[in-house]
Coordinates of C-alpha atoms and ligand atoms in Angstrom, one line a residue:
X1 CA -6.3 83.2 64.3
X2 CA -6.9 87.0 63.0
X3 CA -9.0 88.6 60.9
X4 CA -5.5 89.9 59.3
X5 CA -4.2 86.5 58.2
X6 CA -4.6 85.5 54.8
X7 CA -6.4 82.4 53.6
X8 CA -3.5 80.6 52.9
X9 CA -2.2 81.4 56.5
X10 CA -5.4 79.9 57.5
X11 CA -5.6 76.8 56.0
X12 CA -1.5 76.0 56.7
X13 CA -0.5 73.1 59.1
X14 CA 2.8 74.3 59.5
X15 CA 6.3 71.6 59.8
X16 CA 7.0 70.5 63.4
X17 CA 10.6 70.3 63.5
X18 CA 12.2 68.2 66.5
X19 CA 12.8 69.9 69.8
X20 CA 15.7 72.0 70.7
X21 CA 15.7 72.0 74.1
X22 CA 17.7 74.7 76.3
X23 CA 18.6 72.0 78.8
X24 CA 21.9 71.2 79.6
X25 CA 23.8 67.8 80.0
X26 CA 21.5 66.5 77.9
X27 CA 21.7 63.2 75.4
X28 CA 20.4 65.2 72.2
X29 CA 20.0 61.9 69.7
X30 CA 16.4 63.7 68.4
X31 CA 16.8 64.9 65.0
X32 CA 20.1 63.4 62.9
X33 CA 22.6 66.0 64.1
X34 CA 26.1 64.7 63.5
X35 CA 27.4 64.5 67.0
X36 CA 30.9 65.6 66.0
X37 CA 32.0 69.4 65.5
X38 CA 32.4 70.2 61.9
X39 CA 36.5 70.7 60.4
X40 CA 38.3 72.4 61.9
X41 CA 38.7 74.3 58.7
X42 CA 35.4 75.7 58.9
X43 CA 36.1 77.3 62.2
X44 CA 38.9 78.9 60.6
X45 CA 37.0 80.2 57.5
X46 CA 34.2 82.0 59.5
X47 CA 36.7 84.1 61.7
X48 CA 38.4 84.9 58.5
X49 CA 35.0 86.1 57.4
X50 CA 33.9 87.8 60.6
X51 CA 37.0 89.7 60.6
X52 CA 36.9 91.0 56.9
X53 CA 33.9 91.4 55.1
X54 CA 30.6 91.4 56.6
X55 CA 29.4 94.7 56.1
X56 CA 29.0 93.9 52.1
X57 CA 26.5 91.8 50.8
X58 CA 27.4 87.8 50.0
X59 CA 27.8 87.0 46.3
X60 CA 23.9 86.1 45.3
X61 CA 25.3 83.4 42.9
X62 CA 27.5 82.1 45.9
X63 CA 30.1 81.3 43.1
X64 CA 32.4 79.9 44.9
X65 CA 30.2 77.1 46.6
X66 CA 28.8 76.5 43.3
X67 CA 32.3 75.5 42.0
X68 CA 33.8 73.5 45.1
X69 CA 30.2 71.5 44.8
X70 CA 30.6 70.5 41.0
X71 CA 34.5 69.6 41.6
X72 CA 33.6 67.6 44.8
X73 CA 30.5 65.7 43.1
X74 CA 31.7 65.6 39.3
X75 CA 29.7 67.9 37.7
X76 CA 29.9 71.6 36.1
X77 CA 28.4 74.7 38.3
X78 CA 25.4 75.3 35.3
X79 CA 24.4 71.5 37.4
X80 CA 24.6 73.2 40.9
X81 CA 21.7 75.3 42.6
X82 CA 22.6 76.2 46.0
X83 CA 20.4 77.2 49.4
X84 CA 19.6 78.0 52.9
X85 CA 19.3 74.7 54.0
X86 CA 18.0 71.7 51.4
X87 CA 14.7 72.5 52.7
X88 CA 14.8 75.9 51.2
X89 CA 16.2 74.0 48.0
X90 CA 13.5 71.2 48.3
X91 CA 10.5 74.2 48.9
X92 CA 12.1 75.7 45.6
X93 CA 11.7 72.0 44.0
X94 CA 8.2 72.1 44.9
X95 CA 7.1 75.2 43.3
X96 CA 9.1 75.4 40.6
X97 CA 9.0 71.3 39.0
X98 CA 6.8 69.8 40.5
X99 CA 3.5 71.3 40.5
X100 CA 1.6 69.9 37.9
X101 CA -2.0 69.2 37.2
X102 CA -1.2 64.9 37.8
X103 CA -0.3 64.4 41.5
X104 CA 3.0 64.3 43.0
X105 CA 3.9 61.3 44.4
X106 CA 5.9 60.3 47.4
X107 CA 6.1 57.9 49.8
X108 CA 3.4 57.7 53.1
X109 CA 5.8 57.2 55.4
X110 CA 8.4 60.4 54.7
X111 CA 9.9 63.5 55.2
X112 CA 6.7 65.0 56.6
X113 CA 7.9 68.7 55.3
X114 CA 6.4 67.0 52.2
X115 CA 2.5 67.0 52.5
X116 CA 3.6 70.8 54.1
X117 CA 5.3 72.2 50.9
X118 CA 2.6 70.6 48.9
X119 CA -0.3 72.6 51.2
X120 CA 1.6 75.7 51.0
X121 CA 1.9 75.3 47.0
X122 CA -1.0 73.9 46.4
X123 CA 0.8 71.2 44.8
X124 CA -1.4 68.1 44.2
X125 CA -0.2 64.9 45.6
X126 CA -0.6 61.4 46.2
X127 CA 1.0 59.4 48.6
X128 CA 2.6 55.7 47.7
X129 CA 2.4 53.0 50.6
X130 CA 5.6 51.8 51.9
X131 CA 5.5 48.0 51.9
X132 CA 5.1 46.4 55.1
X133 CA 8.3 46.2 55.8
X134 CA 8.4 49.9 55.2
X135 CA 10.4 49.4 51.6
X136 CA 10.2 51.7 49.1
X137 CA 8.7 49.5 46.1
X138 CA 9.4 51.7 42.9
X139 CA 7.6 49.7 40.6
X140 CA 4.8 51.2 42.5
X141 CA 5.3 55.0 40.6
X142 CA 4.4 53.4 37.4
X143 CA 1.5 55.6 37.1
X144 CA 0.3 59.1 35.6
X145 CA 2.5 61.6 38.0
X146 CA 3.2 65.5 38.4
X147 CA 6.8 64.2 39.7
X148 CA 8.0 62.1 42.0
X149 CA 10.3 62.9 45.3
X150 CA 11.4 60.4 48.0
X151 CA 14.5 60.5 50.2
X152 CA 17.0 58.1 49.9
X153 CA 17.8 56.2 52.5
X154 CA 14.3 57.3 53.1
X155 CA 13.5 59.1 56.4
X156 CA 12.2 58.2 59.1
X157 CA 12.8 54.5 58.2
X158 CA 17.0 54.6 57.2
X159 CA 15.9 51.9 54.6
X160 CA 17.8 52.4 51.4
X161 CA 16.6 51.9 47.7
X162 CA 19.6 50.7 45.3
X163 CA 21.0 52.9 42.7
X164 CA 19.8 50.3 40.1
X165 CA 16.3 50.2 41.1
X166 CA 16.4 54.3 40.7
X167 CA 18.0 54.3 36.9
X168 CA 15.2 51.7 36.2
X169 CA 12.5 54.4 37.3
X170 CA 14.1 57.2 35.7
X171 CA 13.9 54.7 32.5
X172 CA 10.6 54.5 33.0
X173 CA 9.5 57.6 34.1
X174 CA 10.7 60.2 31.3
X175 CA 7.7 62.9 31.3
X176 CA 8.1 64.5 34.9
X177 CA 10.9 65.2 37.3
X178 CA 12.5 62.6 39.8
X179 CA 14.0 64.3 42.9
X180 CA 15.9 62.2 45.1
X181 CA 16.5 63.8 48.9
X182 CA 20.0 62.4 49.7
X183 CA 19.8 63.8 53.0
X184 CA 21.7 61.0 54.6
X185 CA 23.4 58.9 51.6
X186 CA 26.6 59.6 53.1
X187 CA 26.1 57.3 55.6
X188 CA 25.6 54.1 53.7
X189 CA 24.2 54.6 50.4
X190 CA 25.4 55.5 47.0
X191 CA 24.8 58.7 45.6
X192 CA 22.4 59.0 42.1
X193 CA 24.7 62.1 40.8
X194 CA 26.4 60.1 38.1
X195 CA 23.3 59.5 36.9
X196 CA 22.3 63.3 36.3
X197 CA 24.5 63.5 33.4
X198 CA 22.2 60.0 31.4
X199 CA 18.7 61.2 32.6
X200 CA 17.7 65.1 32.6
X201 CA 14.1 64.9 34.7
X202 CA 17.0 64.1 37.4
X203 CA 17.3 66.5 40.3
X204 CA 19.8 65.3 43.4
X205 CA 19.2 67.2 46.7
X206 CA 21.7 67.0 49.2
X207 CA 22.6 69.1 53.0
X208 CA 25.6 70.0 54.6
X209 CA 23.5 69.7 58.4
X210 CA 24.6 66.1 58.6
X211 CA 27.8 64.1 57.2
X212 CA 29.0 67.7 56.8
X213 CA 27.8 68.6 60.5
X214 CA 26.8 72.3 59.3
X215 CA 23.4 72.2 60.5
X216 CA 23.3 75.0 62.3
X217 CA 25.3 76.9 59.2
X218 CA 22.1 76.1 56.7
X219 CA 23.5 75.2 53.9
X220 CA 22.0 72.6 51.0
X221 CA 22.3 71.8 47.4
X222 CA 20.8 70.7 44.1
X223 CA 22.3 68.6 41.1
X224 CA 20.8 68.0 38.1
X225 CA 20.5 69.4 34.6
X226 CA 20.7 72.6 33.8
X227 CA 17.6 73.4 32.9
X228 CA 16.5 72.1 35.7
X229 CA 18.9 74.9 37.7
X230 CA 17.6 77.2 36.3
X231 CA 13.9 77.2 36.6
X232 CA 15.4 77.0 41.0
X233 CA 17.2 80.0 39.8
X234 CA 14.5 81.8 38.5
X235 CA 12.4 81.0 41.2
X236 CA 15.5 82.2 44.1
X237 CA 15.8 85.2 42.3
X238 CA 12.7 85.6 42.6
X239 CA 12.3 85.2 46.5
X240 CA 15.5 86.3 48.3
X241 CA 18.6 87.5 46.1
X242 CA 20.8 86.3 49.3
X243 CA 19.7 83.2 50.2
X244 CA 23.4 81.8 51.5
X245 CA 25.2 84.3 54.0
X246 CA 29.0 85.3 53.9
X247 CA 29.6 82.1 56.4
X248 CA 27.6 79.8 55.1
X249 CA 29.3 80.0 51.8
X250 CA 33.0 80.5 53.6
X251 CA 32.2 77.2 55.7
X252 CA 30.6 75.7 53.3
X253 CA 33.4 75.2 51.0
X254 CA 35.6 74.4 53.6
X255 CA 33.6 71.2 55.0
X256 CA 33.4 70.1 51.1
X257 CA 37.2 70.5 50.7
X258 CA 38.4 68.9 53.7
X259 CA 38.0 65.0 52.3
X260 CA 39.7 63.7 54.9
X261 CA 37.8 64.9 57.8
X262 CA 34.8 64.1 56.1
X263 CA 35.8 60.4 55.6
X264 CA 37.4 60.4 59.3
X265 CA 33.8 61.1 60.9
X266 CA 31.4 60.2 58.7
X267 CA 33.0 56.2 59.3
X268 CA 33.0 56.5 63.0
X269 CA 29.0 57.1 62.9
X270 CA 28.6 54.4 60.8
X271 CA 31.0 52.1 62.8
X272 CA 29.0 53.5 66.2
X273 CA 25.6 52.4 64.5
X274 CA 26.9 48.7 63.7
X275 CA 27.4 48.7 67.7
X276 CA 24.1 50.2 68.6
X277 CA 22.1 48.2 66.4
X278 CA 23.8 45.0 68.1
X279 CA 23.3 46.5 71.5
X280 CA 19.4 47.3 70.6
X281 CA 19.0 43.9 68.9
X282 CA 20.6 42.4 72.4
X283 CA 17.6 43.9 74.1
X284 CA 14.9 42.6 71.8
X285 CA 14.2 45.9 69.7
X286 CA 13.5 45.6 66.0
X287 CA 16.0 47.4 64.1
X288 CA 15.2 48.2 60.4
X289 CA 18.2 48.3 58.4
X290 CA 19.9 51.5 58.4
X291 CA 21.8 53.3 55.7
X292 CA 21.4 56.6 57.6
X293 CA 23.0 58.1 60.8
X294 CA 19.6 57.2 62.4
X295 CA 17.7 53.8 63.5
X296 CA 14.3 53.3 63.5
X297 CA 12.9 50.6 65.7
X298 CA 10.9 49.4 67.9
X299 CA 10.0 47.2 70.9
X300 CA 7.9 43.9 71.1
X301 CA 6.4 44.5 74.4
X302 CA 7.3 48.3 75.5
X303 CA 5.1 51.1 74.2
X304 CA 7.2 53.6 72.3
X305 CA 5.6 56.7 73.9
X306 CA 6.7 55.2 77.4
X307 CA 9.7 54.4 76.8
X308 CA 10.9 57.9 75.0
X309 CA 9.7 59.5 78.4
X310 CA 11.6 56.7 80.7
X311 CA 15.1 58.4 78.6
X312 CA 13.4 61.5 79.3
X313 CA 13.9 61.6 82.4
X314 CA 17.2 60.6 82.1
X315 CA 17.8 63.6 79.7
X316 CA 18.1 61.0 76.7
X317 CA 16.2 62.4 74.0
X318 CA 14.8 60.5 70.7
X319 CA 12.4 61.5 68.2
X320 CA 8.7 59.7 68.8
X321 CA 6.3 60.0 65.4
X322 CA 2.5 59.7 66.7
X323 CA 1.6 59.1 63.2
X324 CA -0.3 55.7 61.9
X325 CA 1.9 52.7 61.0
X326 CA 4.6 54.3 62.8
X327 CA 3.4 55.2 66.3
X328 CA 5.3 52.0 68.0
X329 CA 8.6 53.1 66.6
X330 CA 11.3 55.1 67.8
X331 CA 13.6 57.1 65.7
X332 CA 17.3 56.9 67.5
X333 CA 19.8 59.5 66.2
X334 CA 23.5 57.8 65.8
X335 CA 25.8 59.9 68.7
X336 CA 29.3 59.1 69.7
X337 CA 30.3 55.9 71.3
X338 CA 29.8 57.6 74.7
X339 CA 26.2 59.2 73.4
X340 CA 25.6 55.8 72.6
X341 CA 26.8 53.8 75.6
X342 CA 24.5 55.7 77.6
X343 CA 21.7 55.2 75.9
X344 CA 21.4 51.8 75.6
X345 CA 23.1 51.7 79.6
X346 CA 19.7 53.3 79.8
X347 CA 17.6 51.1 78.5
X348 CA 18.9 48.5 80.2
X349 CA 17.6 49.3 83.5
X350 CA 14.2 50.1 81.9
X351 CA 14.0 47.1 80.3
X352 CA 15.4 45.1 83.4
X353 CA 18.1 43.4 80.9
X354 CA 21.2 42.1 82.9
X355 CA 22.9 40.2 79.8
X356 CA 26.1 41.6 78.3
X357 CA 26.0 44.3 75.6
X358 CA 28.9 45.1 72.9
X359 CA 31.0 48.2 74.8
X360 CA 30.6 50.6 72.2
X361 CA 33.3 53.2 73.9
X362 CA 36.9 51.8 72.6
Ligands
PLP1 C1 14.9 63.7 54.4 C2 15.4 65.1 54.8 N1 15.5 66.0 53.8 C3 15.9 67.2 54.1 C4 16.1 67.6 55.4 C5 16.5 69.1 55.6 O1 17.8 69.3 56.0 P1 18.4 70.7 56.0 O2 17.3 71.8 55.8 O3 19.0 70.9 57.4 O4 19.4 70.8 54.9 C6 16.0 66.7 56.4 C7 16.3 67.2 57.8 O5 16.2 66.5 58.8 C8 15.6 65.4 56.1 O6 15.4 64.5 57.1

């Protein structure tokens, strides 16, 4: 606290992003890093940048991106907003579509960055009980709304809505924005892009930080009409002209041009996750179906806080929400087979299992 901090400082109850600890050797399965380097490609594209142009500003439109974005996804680039990161393009969202005098709704079991925006915004809000199998019921929205946001497959559950079930809502829901955060779709679900081009109160957020393993490269995106675009615009423009450095937007197109790679690794996390869940289910954990490269579960008779500090001290780390509803579940990050194989090698000697378990190295 200071007597120089403004009111809004004050009042703020900032994001708590998971840890990034310095240690080494450690498991990291925490917070839904892909566990596999990015393409090769990339690599190649930031050298070439490092070596050539980095004393003059990035293009603030980030042209390029914009283009390799709306040929990857379908679209034109009027559809495509780019950021630093999908939360800066989500924190954008917030401000510019959908702060309203009716309440936002979202789910209460989400991507807590929401309730955070909305604080920082002032952006009124109402939260939507999951069902109690922690489903995302849209018929649930059908009421006076600001705008509605939820992730799909929502966070920190994995669960998945269908595509059909979203074009119903946007049927429905024609006099405020939908935003869906397809922060892991790749990893199960199917995308609601196509549907931008049928339903303009449509906005599609996606991130290169996980099927695109850039997270450390900060790169996100936007699709949607372009209207839409360009209130995100305004608003950018209006904030930081150069939002997406030289590399981000060099290694950035890269990982969206390189198909193949995508496809390669993007399949072997969601190959590694059918074994894990097995594995998990072995020991008697809960799995909730996942479309994500996460799983959320938990364990009949082991408290969750314990048993995140019994892979503690086996430098395993998973991500552990004390939050209502959710405080017995454990959020496991999908790592390679050998990420995996130790974890649940773990678990069995802190559950005291001795029965077989699917090998998940090949
Ligand atoms: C649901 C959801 N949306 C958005 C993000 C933000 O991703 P990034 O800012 O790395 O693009 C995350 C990050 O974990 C997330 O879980």
């Amino acid at each position: 606290m200071s007597i120089f901090w403004s009111s809004i400082v004050h009042n703020l109850t900032p994001y708590t992003p998971g840890e990034q600890p310095k240690l080494p050797n450690l498991i990291k399965l925490n917070t839904n890093e892909n566990p596999y380097g990015p393409s090769p490609r990339v690599l190649e594209a930031l050298k070439a940048e490092a070596a050539n142009t980095l004393r003059l500003y990035p293009d603030p439109n980030a042209d390029r991106l914009k283009t390799a974005v709306a040929s990857c996804y379908g679209v034109t680039p009027p559809q495509v907003f780019v950021g630093n990161g999908s939360d800066e393009v989500l924190a954008h969202t917030f401000l510019a579509l959908l702060k309203h005098s009716q309440p936002l709704l979202f789910p209460d079991i989400t991507y807590s960055f929401y309730p955070v925006y909305c604080s920082l915004y002032e952006v009124p809000y109402k939260t939507v009980p999951l069902t109690d199998d922690f489903e995302i019921r849209l018929e649930d929205y059908t009421q006076p709304n600001g705008g509605i946001i939820f992730p799909n497959p929502n966070a920190p559950t994995g669960r998945l809505v269908p595509l059909a079930a979203i074009e119903e809502l946007l049927r429905r829901n024609t006099e405020s924005v939908v935003v869906i955060d397809e922060a892991y779709v790749d990893f199960g679900g199917e995308s609601a892009i196509p549907l931008v081009q049928s339903y303009p109160t449509l906005l599609v957020i996606q991130t290169l930080s996980k099927s695109r393993s850039l997270a450390g490269l900060r790169v996100g995106f936007a699709i949607g009409h372009p209207s839409l675009i360009e209130a995100l615009e305004r608003l950018k423009n209006s904030f930081n002209s150069y939002p997406l450095d030289r590399f981000a937007i060099a290694g950035a197109v890269e990982a969206l041009e390189d198909r193949a790679y995508f496809e390669k690794t993007r399949n072997a996390i969601i190959r590694t996750r059918g074994v894990l869940v097995e594995n998990l289910r072995a020991f008697g954990f809960e799995v909730l179906p996942s479309a994500a490269n996460f799983v959320f579960v938990r364990h009949p008779e082991r408290d969750a806080g314990e048993l995140c500090r019994r892979l503690r001290e086996q430098s395993i780390i998973v991500r552990h929400f004390r939050l209502p509803r959710i405080e017995q579940y454990i959020r496991i990050t999908v790592g390679t087979d050998e990420q995996c194989a130790a974890l649940v090698e773990a678990l069995r000697g802190i559950l005291g299992k001795v029965q077989g378990t699917t090998s998940c190295v090949k």
